[in-house]
Short mmCIF file of C-alpha atoms in Angstrom, two decimals:
data_model
loop_
_atom_site.label_atom_id
_atom_site.label_comp_id
_atom_site.label_asym_id
_atom_site.label_seq_id
_atom_site.Cartn_x
_atom_site.Cartn_y
_atom_site.Cartn_z
CA MET A 1 76.12 88.06 26.08
CA ARG A 2 75.14 91.74 25.91
CA ARG A 3 77.82 94.23 25.02
CA MET A 4 77.78 97.61 26.91
CA LEU A 5 77.58 100.59 24.58
CA SER A 6 80.35 103.14 24.98
CA PRO A 7 79.58 106.91 24.98
CA ARG A 8 81.33 107.22 21.62
CA ILE A 9 79.09 104.58 20.04
CA LEU A 10 76.01 106.24 21.56
CA LEU A 11 77.08 109.64 20.18
CA SER A 12 77.56 108.28 16.68
CA SER A 13 74.09 106.75 16.79
CA LEU A 14 72.39 110.11 17.46
CA PRO A 15 70.79 111.76 14.40
CA ASN A 16 72.41 115.23 14.50
CA ALA A 17 74.83 117.56 16.32
CA SER A 18 72.12 119.15 18.53
CA ALA A 19 71.11 115.76 19.87
CA GLN A 20 74.75 114.90 20.53
CA LYS A 21 75.29 118.15 22.52
CA LEU A 22 72.18 117.45 24.60
CA PHE A 23 73.42 113.95 25.36
CA LEU A 24 76.79 115.30 26.54
CA ILE A 25 75.08 117.80 28.87
CA VAL A 26 72.94 115.05 30.41
CA LEU A 27 76.03 112.87 30.82
CA ILE A 28 77.97 115.63 32.61
CA ILE A 29 75.05 116.32 34.97
CA PHE A 30 74.78 112.62 35.77
CA ALA A 31 78.51 112.36 36.48
CA PHE A 32 78.33 115.37 38.81
CA TRP A 33 75.39 113.84 40.66
CA VAL A 34 77.25 110.55 41.20
CA VAL A 35 80.31 112.35 42.59
CA PHE A 36 78.16 114.52 44.85
CA MET A 37 76.10 111.65 46.23
CA THR A 38 79.27 109.82 47.23
CA SER A 39 80.62 112.87 49.06
CA LYS A 40 80.26 113.42 52.79
CA ASP A 41 77.76 116.31 52.41
CA HIS A 42 75.08 114.51 50.43
CA THR A 43 73.14 113.46 53.52
CA GLU A 44 72.80 117.04 54.73
CA PHE A 45 71.76 118.14 51.26
CA MET A 46 69.04 115.49 51.11
CA VAL A 47 67.68 116.67 54.46
CA HIS A 48 67.38 120.20 53.03
CA LEU A 49 65.86 118.80 49.85
CA ASN A 50 63.11 117.10 51.83
CA ASN A 51 62.25 120.33 53.61
CA ARG A 52 60.81 122.83 51.12
CA ILE A 53 60.93 125.79 53.48
CA ILE A 54 64.50 125.21 54.61
CA LEU A 55 65.64 124.75 51.02
CA ARG A 56 64.14 128.10 50.05
CA ARG A 57 65.80 129.84 52.98
CA TRP A 58 69.11 128.07 52.30
CA SER A 59 69.06 129.15 48.67
CA ILE A 60 68.43 132.80 49.55
CA PHE A 61 71.10 132.72 52.25
CA LYS A 62 73.60 131.16 49.84
CA GLU A 63 72.78 133.81 47.24
CA PHE A 64 73.54 136.62 49.72
CA LEU A 65 76.68 134.93 51.00
CA HIS A 66 78.30 134.50 47.62
CA SER A 67 77.65 138.09 46.54
CA GLU A 68 81.07 139.68 46.61
CA GLU A 69 79.80 143.23 46.48
CA LEU A 70 76.69 145.34 46.39
CA LYS A 71 76.63 146.24 42.70
CA ASN A 72 75.03 149.43 41.48
CA THR A 73 71.95 148.62 39.42
CA PRO A 74 69.49 151.22 38.09
CA ALA A 75 67.05 150.29 40.88
CA SER A 76 69.69 150.53 43.63
CA VAL A 77 70.99 153.85 42.29
CA GLU A 78 67.43 155.20 42.33
CA ALA A 79 66.98 153.97 45.91
CA GLU A 80 70.24 155.61 47.03
CA LEU A 81 69.19 158.88 45.43
CA ALA A 82 65.90 158.67 47.37
CA VAL A 83 67.81 158.05 50.62
CA THR A 84 70.02 161.07 49.94
CA ALA A 85 67.04 163.30 49.13
CA ILE A 86 65.22 162.40 52.36
CA LEU A 87 68.41 162.87 54.38
CA GLU A 88 68.96 166.32 52.90
CA LYS A 89 65.38 167.29 53.72
CA LEU A 90 65.84 166.17 57.34
CA ASN A 91 69.13 168.06 57.66
CA GLN A 92 67.28 171.22 56.63
CA GLN A 93 64.57 170.58 59.22
CA ILE A 94 67.11 169.88 61.99
CA PRO A 95 69.84 172.50 61.49
CA PRO A 96 72.83 172.75 63.86
CA ARG A 97 72.03 174.83 66.93
CA PRO A 98 74.61 176.73 68.99
CA PHE A 99 75.36 175.24 72.37
CA GLN A 100 77.36 177.49 74.66
CA THR A 101 76.13 176.76 78.17
CA HIS A 102 73.23 174.87 79.71
CA SER A 103 71.68 178.20 80.73
CA SER A 104 71.38 179.30 77.10
CA THR A 105 69.20 176.31 76.19
CA THR A 106 65.39 176.22 76.38
CA SER A 107 63.99 176.19 79.92
CA ALA A 108 60.57 174.65 80.55
CA LYS A 109 60.18 176.69 83.74
CA GLN A 110 60.90 180.03 82.05
CA SER A 111 58.86 179.29 78.90
CA THR A 112 55.19 180.27 78.80
CA ALA A 113 52.08 178.61 77.38
CA THR A 114 48.76 180.45 77.09
CA ILE A 115 45.45 179.67 75.42
CA HIS A 116 45.25 181.51 72.10
CA ASN A 117 42.02 183.51 71.63
CA PRO A 118 40.32 182.13 74.78
CA GLN A 119 36.54 181.65 74.67
CA ARG A 120 33.84 181.67 77.33
CA THR A 121 32.47 178.35 76.03
CA TYR A 122 34.22 175.44 74.37
CA CYS A 123 32.18 172.87 72.46
CA VAL A 124 32.82 169.26 71.57
CA GLY A 125 34.42 169.25 68.12
CA ASP A 126 36.04 172.68 68.53
CA GLN A 127 39.78 173.26 68.14
CA LEU A 128 41.73 174.68 71.07
CA ASN A 129 45.04 176.43 70.34
CA VAL A 130 47.81 177.06 72.84
CA LEU A 131 50.66 179.49 72.09
CA LEU A 132 54.02 178.51 73.57
CA VAL A 133 56.91 180.98 73.80
CA ALA A 134 60.28 179.31 74.43
CA LYS A 135 62.78 181.06 76.70
CA ASP A 136 66.21 180.21 78.07
CA TYR A 137 67.15 179.93 81.76
CA PHE A 138 67.75 183.71 81.93
CA GLY A 139 64.23 184.37 80.68
CA ASN A 140 65.36 185.51 77.23
CA ARG A 141 63.10 184.55 74.34
CA LYS A 142 64.63 182.02 71.98
CA GLU A 143 65.19 183.26 68.43
CA TYR A 144 64.93 179.88 66.73
CA GLY A 145 62.79 176.75 66.98
CA GLY A 146 63.53 173.05 66.95
CA ASP A 147 62.50 172.13 70.51
CA PHE A 148 61.11 168.61 70.80
CA LEU A 149 57.71 169.00 72.47
CA ARG A 150 55.00 166.53 73.41
CA ALA A 151 51.44 167.76 73.92
CA ARG A 152 48.47 165.91 75.38
CA MET A 153 44.98 166.55 76.70
CA SER A 154 43.20 164.16 79.02
CA SER A 155 40.13 163.48 81.08
CA PRO A 156 40.94 161.23 84.08
CA ALA A 157 37.22 160.78 84.82
CA LEU A 158 36.59 159.37 81.33
CA LYS A 159 40.01 157.68 81.13
CA ALA A 160 40.37 159.44 77.78
CA GLY A 161 43.33 161.13 76.16
CA ALA A 162 44.40 162.68 72.86
CA SER A 163 47.61 164.15 71.51
CA GLY A 164 48.11 167.71 70.35
CA LYS A 165 49.62 168.84 67.04
CA VAL A 166 52.72 171.04 67.35
CA THR A 167 53.45 173.70 64.72
CA ASP A 168 56.97 175.18 64.90
CA PHE A 169 57.24 178.77 63.60
CA ASN A 170 61.06 178.52 63.79
CA ASN A 171 61.33 181.76 65.80
CA GLY A 172 60.95 180.46 69.34
CA THR A 173 57.14 180.27 69.25
CA TYR A 174 54.94 177.21 68.78
CA LEU A 175 51.23 176.64 68.24
CA ILE A 176 49.82 173.51 69.88
CA SER A 177 46.39 172.51 68.57
CA PHE A 178 43.91 170.17 70.27
CA THR A 179 40.61 168.83 68.95
CA LEU A 180 38.06 168.68 71.78
CA PHE A 181 36.62 165.18 71.45
CA TRP A 182 34.54 164.91 74.63
CA GLU A 183 32.62 167.06 77.11
CA GLY A 184 33.56 167.83 80.68
CA PRO A 185 36.81 168.93 82.36
CA VAL A 186 39.91 168.63 80.16
CA SER A 187 43.50 168.97 81.37
CA LEU A 188 46.29 170.11 79.03
CA SER A 189 49.91 168.99 79.26
CA ILE A 190 52.92 170.27 77.29
CA LEU A 191 56.28 168.60 77.93
CA LEU A 192 59.68 169.86 76.84
CA MET A 193 61.29 166.53 75.93
CA HIS A 194 64.56 168.03 74.60
CA PRO A 195 65.62 171.60 73.90
CA SER A 196 66.54 172.41 70.30
CA GLU A 197 70.22 172.32 71.24
CA GLY A 198 69.78 168.76 72.52
CA VAL A 199 67.86 167.77 69.38
CA SER A 200 70.71 169.08 67.25
CA ALA A 201 73.26 167.14 69.32
CA LEU A 202 71.24 163.90 69.09
CA TRP A 203 70.88 164.26 65.33
CA ARG A 204 74.61 164.81 64.84
CA ALA A 205 75.53 161.95 67.18
CA ARG A 206 73.12 159.51 65.57
CA ASN A 207 74.69 159.86 62.14
CA ARG A 208 78.34 159.71 63.16
CA GLY A 209 78.75 155.97 63.48
CA TYR A 210 77.47 152.45 64.01
CA GLY A 211 79.35 151.58 67.20
CA LYS A 212 76.68 152.21 69.84
CA ILE A 213 75.48 148.59 69.66
CA ILE A 214 77.73 145.49 69.84
CA PHE A 215 76.51 142.42 67.94
CA THR A 216 77.83 138.94 68.67
CA GLY A 217 77.16 136.08 66.27
CA GLN A 218 77.04 132.45 67.35
CA PHE A 219 78.28 129.90 64.81
CA LEU A 220 78.19 126.13 64.99
CA ASN A 221 81.60 124.52 64.70
CA GLY A 222 80.67 120.88 64.42
CA THR A 223 78.61 120.48 67.56
CA SER A 224 80.22 123.33 69.54
CA PRO A 225 78.96 126.96 69.49
CA VAL A 226 81.63 129.61 68.84
CA LEU A 227 81.26 133.40 69.00
CA THR A 228 82.50 136.27 66.86
CA GLU A 229 81.94 140.01 66.36
CA CYS A 230 79.25 141.08 63.88
CA GLY A 231 77.66 144.32 62.75
CA LEU A 232 76.15 146.47 60.03
CA THR A 233 79.72 147.53 59.28
CA LEU A 234 83.08 146.33 60.63
CA ASN A 235 86.22 148.47 60.47
CA THR A 236 88.78 145.73 59.90
CA SER A 237 90.98 144.23 57.21
CA ALA A 238 90.33 140.69 58.50
CA GLU A 239 88.35 138.17 56.46
CA LEU A 240 84.60 138.66 56.81
CA CYS A 241 81.45 136.65 56.37
CA GLN A 242 79.28 138.86 54.21
CA TYR A 243 75.51 138.51 54.35
CA LEU A 244 74.45 140.68 51.45
CA ASP A 245 71.11 141.33 49.84
CA ALA A 246 72.40 142.68 46.53
CA ARG A 247 68.97 143.64 45.23
CA ASP A 248 68.00 145.84 48.17
CA HIS A 249 71.55 146.88 49.16
CA GLU A 250 71.18 145.46 52.67
CA ALA A 251 74.37 144.25 54.35
CA PHE A 252 75.47 142.59 57.58
CA TYR A 253 78.92 141.21 58.44
CA CYS A 254 80.66 138.88 60.89
CA LEU A 255 84.37 138.26 61.47
CA LYS A 256 85.26 134.98 59.77
CA LEU A 257 86.22 132.24 62.22
CA PRO A 258 89.04 129.91 61.08
CA GLY A 259 87.66 126.66 59.73
CA VAL A 260 84.02 127.64 60.33
CA PRO A 261 81.78 128.18 57.27
CA CYS A 262 79.83 131.43 57.08
CA GLU A 263 76.67 129.36 56.59
CA ALA A 264 77.08 128.02 60.14
CA LEU A 265 75.65 131.22 61.70
CA THR A 266 72.82 130.16 64.00
CA HIS A 267 72.14 132.90 66.56
CA MET A 268 72.77 136.55 67.35
CA THR A 269 72.82 138.71 70.45
CA SER A 270 73.59 142.38 71.12
CA LYS A 271 74.31 144.85 73.90
CA ASN A 272 74.93 148.56 74.34
CA SER A 273 78.52 149.72 73.98
CA ASN A 274 80.26 152.53 75.87
CA ILE A 275 80.75 154.56 72.70
CA SER A 276 79.16 158.03 72.70
CA TYR A 277 79.33 160.83 70.18
CA LEU A 278 78.12 163.47 72.64
CA SER A 279 80.37 165.88 74.52
CA LEU A 280 80.31 165.96 78.32
CA GLU A 281 78.44 169.29 78.22
CA GLU A 282 75.84 167.88 75.82
CA LYS A 283 75.28 164.84 78.01
CA LEU A 284 74.11 167.16 80.80
CA LEU A 285 71.11 168.03 78.63
CA PHE A 286 69.96 164.42 78.82
CA ARG A 287 70.02 163.83 82.55
CA ARG A 288 66.66 162.48 83.65
CA PHE A 289 65.56 165.72 85.36
CA ASN A 290 66.05 167.59 82.07
CA ILE A 291 63.84 165.27 80.01
CA GLY A 292 60.07 165.56 79.73
CA VAL A 293 59.71 168.67 81.93
CA GLU A 294 56.22 170.21 82.12
CA VAL A 295 56.12 173.64 80.50
CA VAL A 296 52.91 174.75 82.19
CA LYS A 297 50.85 173.26 84.99
CA ASN A 298 47.17 173.41 85.89
CA LEU A 299 46.08 174.48 82.39
CA SER A 300 42.53 173.19 81.95
CA ILE A 301 39.14 173.99 80.43
CA VAL A 302 35.56 172.67 80.55
CA VAL A 303 33.99 171.44 77.31
CA SER A 304 30.22 171.60 76.70
CA PRO A 305 28.15 169.45 74.29
CA CYS A 306 26.76 172.57 72.49
CA ASN A 307 25.44 171.93 68.98
CA ASN A 308 27.77 169.07 68.16
CA THR A 309 28.56 168.90 64.45
CA LEU A 310 29.49 165.22 64.90
CA LYS A 311 26.13 163.42 64.44
CA PHE A 312 25.33 159.83 65.34
CA PHE A 313 24.30 157.84 62.27
CA ASP A 314 21.90 155.00 63.14
CA ARG A 315 22.61 151.82 61.17
CA HIS A 316 19.55 150.19 62.80
CA GLY A 317 21.64 147.50 64.41
CA ALA A 318 20.95 145.92 67.78
CA GLY A 319 22.99 145.46 70.94
CA PRO A 320 26.14 147.19 72.23
CA PHE A 321 28.30 145.69 69.49
CA LYS A 322 26.47 147.11 66.52
CA THR A 323 28.34 149.41 64.16
CA HIS A 324 28.61 152.95 65.53
CA ILE A 325 29.20 155.80 63.12
CA LEU A 326 29.82 159.50 63.68
CA LEU A 327 29.28 161.81 60.71
CA ASP A 328 30.24 165.44 60.18
CA THR A 329 28.88 166.53 56.80
CA GLU A 330 30.28 170.07 57.15
CA ARG A 331 33.89 169.01 57.64
CA HIS A 332 33.52 165.74 55.69
CA ILE A 333 34.47 163.61 58.69
CA PHE A 334 33.36 159.98 58.79
CA VAL A 335 34.34 158.01 61.94
CA GLN A 336 33.84 154.28 62.47
CA TRP A 337 34.90 152.16 65.52
CA LYS A 338 57.20 138.24 62.26
CA LYS A 339 60.26 140.05 63.85
CA HIS A 340 62.35 141.94 61.30
CA SER A 341 65.96 141.22 60.44
CA HIS A 342 69.08 143.30 61.19
CA PRO A 343 69.31 145.42 63.19
CA PHE A 344 67.36 143.61 65.91
CA VAL A 345 68.54 144.91 69.29
CA THR A 346 68.16 142.71 72.38
CA ASN A 347 70.43 141.23 75.03
CA LYS A 348 68.66 137.88 74.68
CA LEU A 349 69.86 135.22 72.28
CA PHE A 350 67.64 134.96 69.21
CA SER A 351 67.69 132.55 66.31
CA MET A 352 69.09 133.43 62.91
CA LYS A 353 68.09 130.17 61.24
CA ASP A 354 64.92 131.54 59.67
CA ASP A 355 65.89 135.21 59.59
CA ASN A 356 64.79 137.45 56.75
CA TYR A 357 64.39 141.09 55.81
CA ILE A 358 60.84 142.45 55.63
CA PRO A 359 60.93 143.03 51.84
CA ARG A 360 61.92 139.40 51.28
CA GLU A 361 59.06 138.22 53.50
CA ILE A 362 56.59 140.38 51.54
CA ASP A 363 57.92 138.96 48.27
CA GLN A 364 56.93 135.49 49.47
CA VAL A 365 53.27 136.45 50.08
CA ALA A 366 50.92 135.52 47.25
CA GLY A 367 48.19 137.87 48.47
CA ASP A 368 44.42 137.95 47.93
CA SER A 369 41.30 139.62 49.29
CA GLY A 370 41.47 137.46 52.43
CA THR A 371 45.07 138.43 53.24
CA ALA A 372 46.11 141.34 55.47
CA ILE A 373 49.72 142.26 56.24
CA VAL A 374 50.73 144.40 59.23
CA ILE A 375 54.24 145.87 59.15
CA SER A 376 55.99 147.61 62.03
CA PHE A 377 59.64 148.58 62.45
CA GLY A 378 61.42 151.43 64.17
CA GLN A 379 62.58 150.96 67.77
CA HIS A 380 65.56 148.75 66.87
CA PHE A 381 66.83 151.27 64.29
CA ARG A 382 67.16 154.18 66.73
CA PRO A 383 70.84 153.55 67.66
CA PHE A 384 72.02 153.65 64.04
CA PRO A 385 72.54 156.34 61.37
CA ILE A 386 69.24 157.37 59.84
CA ASN A 387 70.18 156.19 56.33
CA VAL A 388 69.82 152.58 57.55
CA PHE A 389 66.17 153.21 58.44
CA ILE A 390 65.46 155.22 55.28
CA ARG A 391 66.85 152.47 53.06
CA ARG A 392 64.82 149.79 54.84
CA ALA A 393 61.62 151.85 54.55
CA ILE A 394 62.19 152.37 50.81
CA ASN A 395 62.84 148.64 50.32
CA VAL A 396 59.62 147.81 52.18
CA LYS A 397 57.69 150.27 50.00
CA ASN A 398 59.13 148.69 46.84
CA ALA A 399 58.12 145.22 48.07
CA ILE A 400 54.56 146.43 48.78
CA GLU A 401 54.34 147.89 45.27
CA ARG A 402 55.40 144.52 43.84
CA LEU A 403 52.74 142.83 45.98
CA PHE A 404 50.03 145.21 44.73
CA LEU A 405 51.01 144.49 41.12
CA ARG A 406 50.25 140.78 41.55
CA SER A 407 47.49 141.09 44.20
CA PRO A 408 46.03 144.62 44.39
CA GLU A 409 43.23 143.44 46.69
CA THR A 410 45.64 142.54 49.51
CA LYS A 411 45.31 144.73 52.59
CA VAL A 412 48.55 146.26 53.92
CA ILE A 413 48.67 148.14 57.22
CA ILE A 414 51.62 150.10 58.60
CA LYS A 415 51.88 150.32 62.40
CA THR A 416 54.05 153.21 63.51
CA GLU A 417 56.38 152.82 66.46
CA ASN A 418 55.30 153.95 69.93
CA ILE A 419 56.95 156.19 72.50
CA ARG A 420 58.95 154.50 75.23
CA GLU A 421 60.23 154.99 78.76
CA ILE A 422 62.44 157.97 79.54
CA ASN A 423 65.90 156.94 80.70
CA GLU A 424 69.49 158.09 80.43
CA HIS A 425 70.21 156.06 77.28
CA VAL A 426 68.98 159.08 75.35
CA GLU A 427 71.68 159.05 72.70
CA ILE A 428 70.61 155.55 71.69
CA PHE A 429 66.87 155.36 72.35
CA SER A 430 65.44 158.88 72.64
CA ASP A 431 61.90 159.36 71.35
CA PHE A 432 63.32 162.13 69.21
CA HIS A 433 64.80 159.42 66.99
CA GLY A 434 61.39 157.76 66.87
CA SER A 435 59.66 161.00 65.92
CA ILE A 436 62.01 161.47 62.95
CA GLN A 437 61.42 157.89 61.84
CA ASN A 438 57.67 158.48 62.14
CA LEU A 439 57.96 161.44 59.75
CA ILE A 440 60.03 159.36 57.32
CA ILE A 441 57.45 156.55 57.30
CA ARG A 442 54.64 158.98 56.52
CA ASP A 443 56.66 160.62 53.76
CA ILE A 444 57.71 157.38 52.05
CA PHE A 445 54.32 155.64 52.25
CA ARG A 446 52.13 158.68 51.56
CA ASP A 447 51.28 157.61 47.98
CA LEU A 448 50.56 153.95 48.75
CA ASN A 449 47.12 152.55 49.46
CA VAL A 450 48.01 151.30 52.94
CA GLY A 451 46.39 151.67 56.33
CA ILE A 452 48.14 153.31 59.29
CA ILE A 453 47.85 152.27 62.93
CA ASP A 454 49.18 155.40 64.59
CA ALA A 455 50.76 153.78 67.63
CA TRP A 456 52.83 156.93 68.18
CA ASP A 457 49.78 159.12 68.57
CA MET A 458 47.96 156.52 70.68
CA THR A 459 50.78 156.04 73.17
CA VAL A 460 51.26 159.81 73.47
CA ALA A 461 47.56 160.10 74.21
CA TYR A 462 47.70 157.33 76.82
CA ARG A 463 51.04 158.64 78.11
CA SER A 464 52.19 155.05 77.86
CA GLU A 465 55.93 155.57 78.37
CA ASP A 466 56.89 151.94 77.98
CA VAL A 467 58.55 150.27 75.01
CA HIS A 468 56.02 147.46 75.55
CA PRO A 469 52.67 149.26 76.08
CA PRO A 470 50.02 147.93 78.50
CA GLU A 471 47.16 145.70 77.37
CA SER A 472 44.67 148.56 77.15
CA VAL A 473 46.82 150.28 74.52
CA ILE A 474 47.37 147.05 72.60
CA GLU A 475 43.61 146.42 72.60
CA SER A 476 43.05 149.81 71.01
CA GLN A 477 45.63 149.07 68.32
CA ILE A 478 44.06 145.68 67.60
CA GLY A 479 40.65 147.33 67.40
CA MET A 480 41.97 149.74 64.78
CA PHE A 481 43.50 146.84 62.86
CA LEU A 482 40.17 145.00 62.82
CA ASN A 483 38.49 148.11 61.46
CA TYR A 484 40.86 147.97 58.49
CA ILE A 485 40.17 144.34 57.58
CA CYS A 486 36.50 143.83 58.50
#
C-alpha cells in the first residue's frame, strides 16, 4: 500500500529554504484555484478565458473599475499643465465682450465688405482680398473683433467651391483672403455666423458645466436590464460606479444600483437636457434668423487663365486615371490628386461591451508600413467644457507618439470635424465650438508627422451644412485619404 506524503514531509525533503518557499507558493496557488473552480463564477470566467479579445477588454475594464482615484503621476501632471496652457491661450483669444442690447451687437446688414485693391484682371492662382468692416445695428463701427465669420467662393457652373481665410485685426475690421483656383465667374459669400458678443456668451456657457447632456446607463441585473444616471461628473454623495483610466486621467461615472455589479454595464444612451447657461437676452442672439446672415450679396468677379504659374507636370501615364500633378516652382507648391468612447452623444442605444478610448485603441495597434490609422473626434465633445476635448486630444497625441516609437513607418491621418446644420441648439452644437476644437487639434498635432483630412475646410467649401455630409463630400475625403496611403 502506498502512503500519501504530507506537505511537511515534502518540505523536509527539499534541498534548501528557497526551494521550500517556492513549493509553498505553488501550493497556495493550487489551493486558490481549487476553491475558485468550485465557486459559482468559474463557468463565466472560463468563457472569458476562451475568448482572447473579451479577456483583454475585461482586464482593462477591471483595472479602471478598481482604481479608487486618479493619482497624480509626472505624466498626468504634465498633461494637466498642457491643458491649462491651451485653455489660457484660448481665453486670451476669446475675451469677454460687453452685451448691453441686441442693437449694440454686430449687424450683417449694416456691415460692409469690399474688394481690397481691386484689379481689372484676375488670374488663376492669384489671391483676392476682401476687407470687412463690422458695424452694429445703428451703423456704428465696432471697436473690437471676435465675430465668427464663414467665407466661401464658388462656381455653380463648375460645381466648385473653396473656403476663405479670415484674419481678425481685433479692431472691428477683417481681411478675408481667397485663392483663385479656377477660371470663369466666381461668387463670393461672407456669413456672419455669430457676433463677437454671441461668441463670448457661447464660450462662457460651454465651460460652466457638464449638465447639457443626460446620460443613462443600462446594466444587466441577472437577465433584466436596469437603468441609472451616468455622466462625466455626477454631483452626488451616493455610491458611484467609477470607470477610470488612471493613466490618461479619463473618467466616467454611473450611480451604483443596489445589488448590481459595476461590471454589468452593457449599454448607454443620452439626450439633451433643459439646462442652459445663457441669459434670456443672450439666447435672442441665437435665433435662427440671427445665425449665418449674409454680410454682402452679389459680390463676384471673373477669373482669367492668364499666365498660370501652376504648371501641369506630365508623368507620361495613360488614361483618365493616371497621376495628375500641378507644380508651381516659384511658390514651391506641389499638388497631387471605430467610434470613440465617452462622451458619445446620441439618443439611440449603443453598446458599451467593447467600448474603449482612442488612446487605448492606438496602444493595441502593432503598426507597420502597411498600416494606416484615421482618427476623427469632435462633434460629440461640443456640449462639454473645452478641457474635456483638450485632454482627449493630448492623450491621443501621446498614444500616437508611443506608436511611432515602436512602428515609425505607420501612417496616421487626422480627420478634422465638419460643419453641421444650423439650428436653435446653438449653445450645445454651434459650429463655433467646432472651430475652436479645430484650432486645438492643429495646435496639439502640429509637431507630429501625421496627415490631415481637412473636413472642416471641405464642408465649408461645399456649404454642406449637415452633420452627416452627402456622398460627394465623403468621396472627396476618401480621395484625400487614399492620396496619403498610396
